[in-house]
Short mmCIF file of C-alpha atoms and ligand atoms in Angstrom, two decimals:
data_model
loop_
_atom_site.label_atom_id
_atom_site.label_comp_id
_atom_site.label_asym_id
_atom_site.label_seq_id
_atom_site.Cartn_x
_atom_site.Cartn_y
_atom_site.Cartn_z
CA MET A 1 35.59 75.33 26.02
CA SER A 2 35.87 71.77 27.40
CA PHE A 3 33.28 68.98 26.74
CA TYR A 4 32.04 68.95 30.24
CA PHE A 5 32.60 72.45 31.58
CA THR A 6 30.96 75.77 30.33
CA GLU A 7 32.35 79.38 30.63
CA GLU A 8 30.22 79.70 33.82
CA HIS A 9 31.70 76.57 35.29
CA ASP A 10 35.14 77.99 34.64
CA PHE A 11 34.28 81.30 36.19
CA PHE A 12 32.96 79.37 39.32
CA ARG A 13 36.13 77.47 39.47
CA LYS A 14 38.35 80.45 39.34
CA SER A 15 36.44 82.33 41.98
CA PHE A 16 36.23 79.25 44.38
CA ARG A 17 40.02 78.59 43.90
CA ASP A 18 40.74 82.33 44.75
CA PHE A 19 38.42 82.06 47.74
CA LEU A 20 40.20 78.91 49.16
CA GLN A 21 43.68 80.41 48.62
CA LYS A 22 42.66 83.62 50.40
CA GLU A 23 40.30 82.29 53.17
CA VAL A 24 41.26 78.61 53.71
CA VAL A 25 45.08 78.04 52.95
CA PRO A 26 46.34 80.42 55.49
CA HIS A 27 44.60 78.40 58.30
CA ILE A 28 45.14 74.90 57.08
CA GLU A 29 48.22 74.10 59.14
CA LYS A 30 46.65 75.32 62.36
CA TRP A 31 43.50 73.08 61.63
CA GLU A 32 45.56 70.05 60.80
CA GLU A 33 47.34 70.49 64.07
CA THR A 34 44.32 71.15 66.41
CA GLY A 35 42.00 68.77 64.53
CA HIS A 36 39.35 71.58 64.71
CA ILE A 37 38.09 73.63 61.78
CA GLU A 38 36.89 76.89 63.17
CA ARG A 39 33.32 77.94 62.74
CA PHE A 40 34.01 81.20 60.79
CA ILE A 41 35.00 79.25 57.74
CA TRP A 42 31.73 77.20 57.69
CA GLU A 43 29.83 80.41 57.83
CA LYS A 44 32.03 82.00 55.11
CA PHE A 45 31.24 78.98 52.85
CA GLY A 46 27.51 79.58 53.67
CA GLU A 47 27.71 83.25 52.92
CA MET A 48 29.40 82.51 49.45
CA GLY A 49 26.54 79.96 48.77
CA TYR A 50 29.04 76.89 48.37
CA PHE A 51 27.01 74.63 50.44
CA GLY A 52 23.88 75.36 48.45
CA ILE A 53 25.14 74.72 44.87
CA ASN A 54 23.22 71.47 44.57
CA TYR A 55 20.08 72.30 46.69
CA PRO A 56 16.72 73.96 45.95
CA GLU A 57 16.32 77.63 45.95
CA LYS A 58 13.44 77.25 48.25
CA TYR A 59 15.76 76.56 51.15
CA GLY A 60 18.50 79.12 50.03
CA GLY A 61 20.31 76.88 47.57
CA MET A 62 21.21 77.56 43.94
CA ASP A 63 20.06 74.30 42.29
CA LEU A 64 23.04 74.17 39.94
CA ASP A 65 23.98 71.12 37.81
CA LEU A 66 26.36 68.42 39.09
CA PHE A 67 29.30 69.67 37.43
CA TYR A 68 29.47 72.55 39.87
CA THR A 69 29.85 69.95 42.56
CA VAL A 70 32.56 68.27 40.54
CA ILE A 71 34.46 71.69 40.67
CA PHE A 72 33.67 72.09 44.34
CA LEU A 73 35.31 68.69 45.14
CA GLU A 74 38.31 69.13 42.76
CA GLU A 75 39.17 72.58 44.15
CA LEU A 76 38.92 71.41 47.78
CA GLN A 77 41.59 68.75 47.06
CA ARG A 78 44.03 71.55 45.97
CA VAL A 79 44.22 72.99 49.40
CA ASN A 80 46.30 69.98 50.46
CA SER A 81 44.21 68.86 53.43
CA GLY A 82 42.11 65.75 52.87
CA GLY A 83 40.60 66.41 56.26
CA PHE A 84 39.46 69.92 55.51
CA ALA A 85 37.95 68.73 52.27
CA ALA A 86 36.17 65.77 53.97
CA ALA A 87 34.68 67.92 56.51
CA MET A 88 33.25 70.16 53.93
CA TRP A 89 31.92 67.42 51.55
CA ALA A 90 30.68 65.25 54.30
CA HIS A 91 28.46 68.06 55.44
CA ALA A 92 27.23 69.17 52.06
CA TYR A 93 26.80 65.75 50.41
CA LEU A 94 26.48 63.05 53.12
CA ALA A 95 24.30 64.59 55.69
CA MET A 96 22.57 67.22 53.50
CA THR A 97 21.61 64.69 50.76
CA HIS A 98 19.54 62.80 53.19
CA LEU A 99 18.00 65.95 54.51
CA ASN A 100 17.12 67.05 50.87
CA LYS A 101 15.78 63.69 49.76
CA GLU A 102 14.02 62.32 52.79
CA GLY A 103 13.31 65.30 54.85
CA ASN A 104 9.96 66.86 55.03
CA HIS A 105 9.32 70.66 54.70
CA LYS A 106 9.57 71.19 58.54
CA GLN A 107 12.95 69.31 58.71
CA LYS A 108 14.20 71.08 55.72
CA GLU A 109 13.40 74.43 57.23
CA LYS A 110 14.89 73.51 60.57
CA TYR A 111 18.08 71.72 59.20
CA LEU A 112 18.66 72.05 55.50
CA ALA A 113 18.32 75.76 55.30
CA PRO A 114 20.75 76.53 58.15
CA SER A 115 23.14 73.87 56.59
CA ILE A 116 23.18 75.87 53.41
CA THR A 117 24.06 79.08 55.36
CA GLY A 118 26.72 77.27 57.25
CA GLU A 119 25.05 77.92 60.65
CA LYS A 120 24.45 74.27 61.29
CA ILE A 121 26.91 71.49 60.58
CA GLY A 122 25.80 67.83 59.96
CA CYS A 123 27.19 64.46 59.90
CA LEU A 124 25.99 61.00 58.67
CA CYS A 125 26.04 58.02 60.96
CA ILE A 126 25.87 54.67 59.33
CA THR A 127 29.15 52.63 60.00
CA GLU A 128 29.23 50.86 63.28
CA PRO A 129 32.24 49.27 65.11
CA PHE A 130 30.98 45.82 63.98
CA GLY A 131 30.97 46.86 60.24
CA GLY A 132 30.69 49.38 57.56
CA SER A 133 30.36 47.64 54.25
CA ASP A 134 27.55 45.43 55.65
CA VAL A 135 24.98 48.23 56.28
CA GLY A 136 22.29 45.70 56.81
CA GLY A 137 24.24 44.17 59.68
CA MET A 138 24.01 47.29 61.78
CA ARG A 139 23.08 46.76 65.44
CA SER A 140 21.88 50.17 66.62
CA THR A 141 18.12 50.16 67.30
CA ALA A 142 15.37 52.93 67.49
CA VAL A 143 12.32 51.67 69.40
CA LYS A 144 9.16 53.44 69.30
CA LYS A 145 7.55 54.48 72.56
CA GLY A 146 4.48 56.73 72.28
CA ASP A 147 5.46 59.92 70.67
CA SER A 148 9.19 59.08 70.88
CA TYR A 149 11.87 56.81 69.48
CA ILE A 150 14.54 55.64 71.81
CA ILE A 151 17.98 55.09 70.16
CA ASN A 152 20.69 52.79 71.45
CA GLY A 153 23.89 51.71 69.77
CA SER A 154 27.26 53.09 68.60
CA LYS A 155 28.70 54.38 65.54
CA THR A 156 32.30 54.94 64.39
CA PHE A 157 34.56 56.55 61.76
CA ILE A 158 31.86 59.35 61.45
CA THR A 159 33.23 62.61 59.74
CA ASN A 160 32.16 65.74 61.56
CA GLY A 161 31.21 63.26 64.37
CA VAL A 162 32.34 65.45 67.21
CA TYR A 163 31.65 69.11 66.27
CA SER A 164 28.57 68.89 64.12
CA ASP A 165 25.31 70.23 65.42
CA TYR A 166 22.99 67.41 64.08
CA LEU A 167 23.37 63.80 63.20
CA ILE A 168 21.60 61.94 60.47
CA VAL A 169 21.33 58.53 62.09
CA ALA A 170 20.53 55.00 60.64
CA ALA A 171 19.16 52.62 63.24
CA LYS A 172 16.89 49.48 63.09
CA THR A 173 13.22 50.06 63.85
CA SER A 174 12.48 46.38 63.12
CA PRO A 175 15.71 44.38 63.67
CA GLU A 176 13.83 41.17 62.81
CA LEU A 177 13.51 42.42 59.19
CA GLY A 178 17.26 42.65 58.72
CA ASN A 179 18.03 45.34 56.02
CA LYS A 180 14.25 45.87 55.51
CA GLY A 181 13.99 47.22 59.04
CA ILE A 182 16.40 50.35 58.97
CA SER A 183 15.03 53.89 59.39
CA ILE A 184 16.78 57.28 59.08
CA PHE A 185 16.48 60.04 61.85
CA VAL A 186 17.73 63.46 62.33
CA VAL A 187 18.98 64.02 65.83
CA ASP A 188 20.17 67.21 67.62
CA ARG A 189 23.65 66.95 68.99
CA ASP A 190 22.57 68.25 72.46
CA THR A 191 20.02 65.42 72.98
CA PRO A 192 20.76 63.73 76.28
CA GLY A 193 22.48 60.39 75.92
CA ILE A 194 24.80 61.18 72.99
CA SER A 195 28.63 61.13 73.54
CA ALA A 196 31.30 61.47 71.01
CA THR A 197 35.12 60.72 71.12
CA LYS A 198 37.50 62.00 68.45
CA LEU A 199 39.60 59.30 66.74
CA ASP A 200 43.42 59.89 66.56
CA LYS A 201 44.02 59.18 62.94
CA LEU A 202 47.15 59.04 60.77
CA GLY A 203 45.72 61.31 58.05
CA TRP A 204 42.73 63.68 57.52
CA ARG A 205 43.83 65.22 60.77
CA ALA A 206 41.84 68.40 60.46
CA SER A 207 38.68 66.38 60.28
CA ASP A 208 37.08 65.26 63.45
CA THR A 209 36.30 61.68 62.73
CA GLY A 210 34.30 60.40 65.69
CA GLU A 211 33.10 57.44 67.59
CA ILE A 212 29.61 58.20 68.86
CA ALA A 213 27.67 56.26 71.61
CA PHE A 214 23.82 56.50 71.80
CA ASP A 215 22.54 55.66 75.20
CA ASN A 216 18.67 55.71 75.51
CA VAL A 217 18.58 58.76 73.21
CA GLU A 218 14.93 59.93 73.08
CA ILE A 219 13.80 61.87 70.08
CA PRO A 220 10.34 62.95 68.94
CA VAL A 221 8.65 60.72 66.36
CA GLY A 222 8.75 63.82 64.05
CA ASN A 223 12.51 63.24 63.56
CA LEU A 224 12.02 60.19 61.50
CA MET A 225 13.00 61.05 57.99
CA GLY A 226 10.95 59.60 55.10
CA GLU A 227 9.18 56.29 55.67
CA GLU A 228 9.84 53.91 58.59
CA ASN A 229 11.88 50.86 57.58
CA LYS A 230 12.96 52.48 54.21
CA GLY A 231 16.48 53.43 55.45
CA PHE A 232 18.38 50.76 53.43
CA PRO A 233 17.04 51.86 49.98
CA TYR A 234 17.62 55.55 50.89
CA ILE A 235 21.13 54.79 52.04
CA MET A 236 21.94 52.63 48.82
CA GLN A 237 20.46 55.28 46.55
CA HIS A 238 22.73 58.07 48.04
CA PHE A 239 25.78 55.68 47.94
CA ALA A 240 25.75 56.25 44.20
CA LEU A 241 26.49 59.92 44.56
CA GLU A 242 28.92 59.26 47.51
CA ARG A 243 30.92 56.91 45.46
CA LEU A 244 31.08 59.33 42.66
CA ILE A 245 32.24 61.97 45.13
CA MET A 246 34.87 59.64 46.36
CA GLY A 247 36.06 58.97 42.88
CA ILE A 248 36.27 62.66 41.96
CA ASN A 249 38.22 63.26 45.33
CA ALA A 250 40.58 60.53 44.29
CA HIS A 251 41.39 61.80 40.77
CA ALA A 252 41.63 65.42 41.93
CA ARG A 253 43.95 64.50 44.74
CA SER A 254 46.15 62.48 42.39
CA GLU A 255 46.27 65.39 39.89
CA TRP A 256 47.40 67.73 42.63
CA ALA A 257 50.05 65.22 43.66
CA LEU A 258 51.29 64.82 40.14
CA GLU A 259 51.49 68.60 39.66
CA TYR A 260 53.45 68.80 42.94
CA THR A 261 55.86 66.02 41.88
CA ILE A 262 56.50 67.62 38.36
CA GLN A 263 57.33 70.92 39.98
CA TYR A 264 59.67 69.18 42.51
CA MET A 265 61.32 67.32 39.52
CA LYS A 266 61.84 70.72 37.78
CA ASP A 267 63.36 72.31 40.79
CA ARG A 268 65.57 69.43 41.97
CA VAL A 269 68.96 69.36 40.26
CA CYS A 270 70.99 66.12 40.31
CA PHE A 271 74.04 65.23 38.07
CA VAL A 272 73.92 68.92 36.96
CA LYS A 273 70.41 68.62 35.51
CA PRO A 274 66.88 69.02 36.85
CA ILE A 275 65.66 65.47 37.38
CA SER A 276 62.69 66.15 35.21
CA GLN A 277 65.05 65.74 32.29
CA PHE A 278 65.86 62.05 33.09
CA GLN A 279 64.05 59.92 30.62
CA ALA A 280 63.12 57.01 33.04
CA LEU A 281 61.26 59.58 35.23
CA ARG A 282 59.58 61.24 32.23
CA HIS A 283 58.16 57.73 31.26
CA LYS A 284 56.88 57.26 34.74
CA ILE A 285 55.09 60.59 34.77
CA ALA A 286 53.66 60.04 31.35
CA ASP A 287 52.20 56.78 32.52
CA LEU A 288 50.72 58.28 35.60
CA THR A 289 49.25 61.15 33.54
CA ALA A 290 47.55 58.67 31.27
CA ASP A 291 46.14 56.66 34.14
CA LEU A 292 44.90 59.89 35.77
CA ASP A 293 43.21 60.94 32.53
CA VAL A 294 41.46 57.65 32.30
CA CYS A 295 39.96 57.92 35.90
CA LYS A 296 38.99 61.49 35.42
CA THR A 297 37.17 60.89 32.09
CA TYR A 298 35.52 57.89 33.68
CA ASN A 299 34.23 60.11 36.57
CA TYR A 300 33.04 62.85 34.11
CA VAL A 301 31.24 60.39 31.88
CA THR A 302 29.50 59.02 35.17
CA THR A 303 28.60 62.53 36.32
C1 LIG B 401 38.38 58.75 57.73
C2 LIG B 401 37.06 58.02 57.56
C3 LIG B 401 35.81 58.79 57.53
C4 LIG B 401 34.62 58.13 57.43
N1 LIG B 401 33.45 58.84 57.52
C5 LIG B 401 32.34 58.14 57.62
C6 LIG B 401 31.06 58.82 57.77
O1 LIG B 401 31.12 60.09 57.78
N2 LIG B 401 29.92 58.13 58.00
C7 LIG B 401 29.95 56.89 58.06
O2 LIG B 401 28.74 56.26 58.21
N3 LIG B 401 31.02 56.13 57.77
C8 LIG B 401 32.25 56.68 57.57
N4 LIG B 401 33.40 56.00 57.36
C9 LIG B 401 33.30 54.53 57.47
C10 LIG B 401 33.49 53.92 56.11
O3 LIG B 401 32.36 54.18 55.20
C11 LIG B 401 33.76 52.41 56.42
O4 LIG B 401 35.11 52.37 56.86
C12 LIG B 401 33.46 51.57 55.10
O5 LIG B 401 32.26 51.46 54.84
C13 LIG B 401 34.17 50.18 55.25
O6 LIG B 401 33.56 49.67 56.47
P1 LIG B 401 34.61 48.98 57.60
O7 LIG B 401 35.74 49.95 57.97
O8 LIG B 401 33.81 48.58 58.75
O9 LIG B 401 35.22 47.71 56.84
P2 LIG B 401 34.64 46.24 56.69
O10 LIG B 401 33.24 46.46 56.05
O11 LIG B 401 34.75 45.53 57.86
O12 LIG B 401 35.56 45.72 55.52
C14 LIG B 401 36.92 45.29 55.79
C15 LIG B 401 37.49 44.91 54.49
O13 LIG B 401 36.81 43.85 53.84
C16 LIG B 401 36.54 44.15 52.48
N5 LIG B 401 35.16 43.59 52.21
C17 LIG B 401 34.01 43.94 52.80
N6 LIG B 401 32.95 43.28 52.25
C18 LIG B 401 33.34 42.64 51.23
C19 LIG B 401 32.92 41.72 50.24
N7 LIG B 401 31.62 41.48 50.18
N8 LIG B 401 33.77 41.22 49.35
C20 LIG B 401 35.06 41.53 49.24
N9 LIG B 401 35.64 42.32 50.14
C21 LIG B 401 34.88 42.83 51.16
C22 LIG B 401 36.45 45.65 52.50
O14 LIG B 401 36.72 46.22 51.10
C23 LIG B 401 37.59 45.97 53.50
O15 LIG B 401 38.83 45.95 52.79
C24 LIG B 401 34.54 56.66 57.43
C25 LIG B 401 35.71 55.93 57.31
C26 LIG B 401 36.97 56.58 57.47
C27 LIG B 401 38.20 55.84 57.52
#
């Protein structure tokens, strides 16, 4: 047994890996080409409970420990489609984290529960064309008018930005307060005034990374999540998990690439030998394996 994973974890890893091989891998080439992940696979993920591993049983989740999430992320990287993996984890850990932490009971029933079953897909809209790292510098606004907020502005690089059913949107309710004036809203995709364009990327092609415009989008005040003007601390708190997720994605993808390379080196014959027998290449692989182990251990310790 490993220091971090129990037998139950290992069992989950094996069954999820088998599921991905059977249900996902046969479709990856098509989704990479079309840039559209078909709905049936979201629903299958939901049926199997994969979107709910980290969420309360009350809303249909399984409330399992964070190492199940580590396995979920690691195994997703093994299907050889960064875009497919991104679509799944952006839904399950970017959009749904905000719903779970800031959403009230009504919002959780309407959006979190169907996100767990895979009936609704979400995206998280923070980054804007004018900047991503500088969250406090965002320019989108949400102005309160009676029982509504009116959202104006634009977002870019949004994973699941085109085909998702709802959007978790950060916008300034008090622009004069800078990063202390940001709030978070849940917005239905079909609200008038929202338009989205798919970006033509070099990689992650299965994932619909979108640019989204909000033109006088009117939403009920009940769509505010958590407290008004507390959006910046909410975003920063969740960045901790999101950064860990990106770290795990990176080590898992590197591990898969290294395994792929080692197999290639065993198969490829040059000067009458498999190239895996050349000492200079073996040194390189040993160095990369050591680097990978350091990153992986760091991520496990952080988890
Ligand atoms: C495929 C893809 C999917 C994405 N999905 C989402 C999503 O679902 N939701 C979402 O909200 N965003 C998403 N993003 C946006 C992503 O979070 C931003 O790209 C990121 O925050 C960086 O912002 P930026 O691209 O505007 O770069 P900038 O913030 O303009 O940064 C440009 C460069 O300057 C560096 N830099 C910035 N500030 C500093 C500093 N203080 N000191 C030193 N260097 C600095 C950065 O490291 C970077 O190299 C996605 C991006 C991509 C590419």
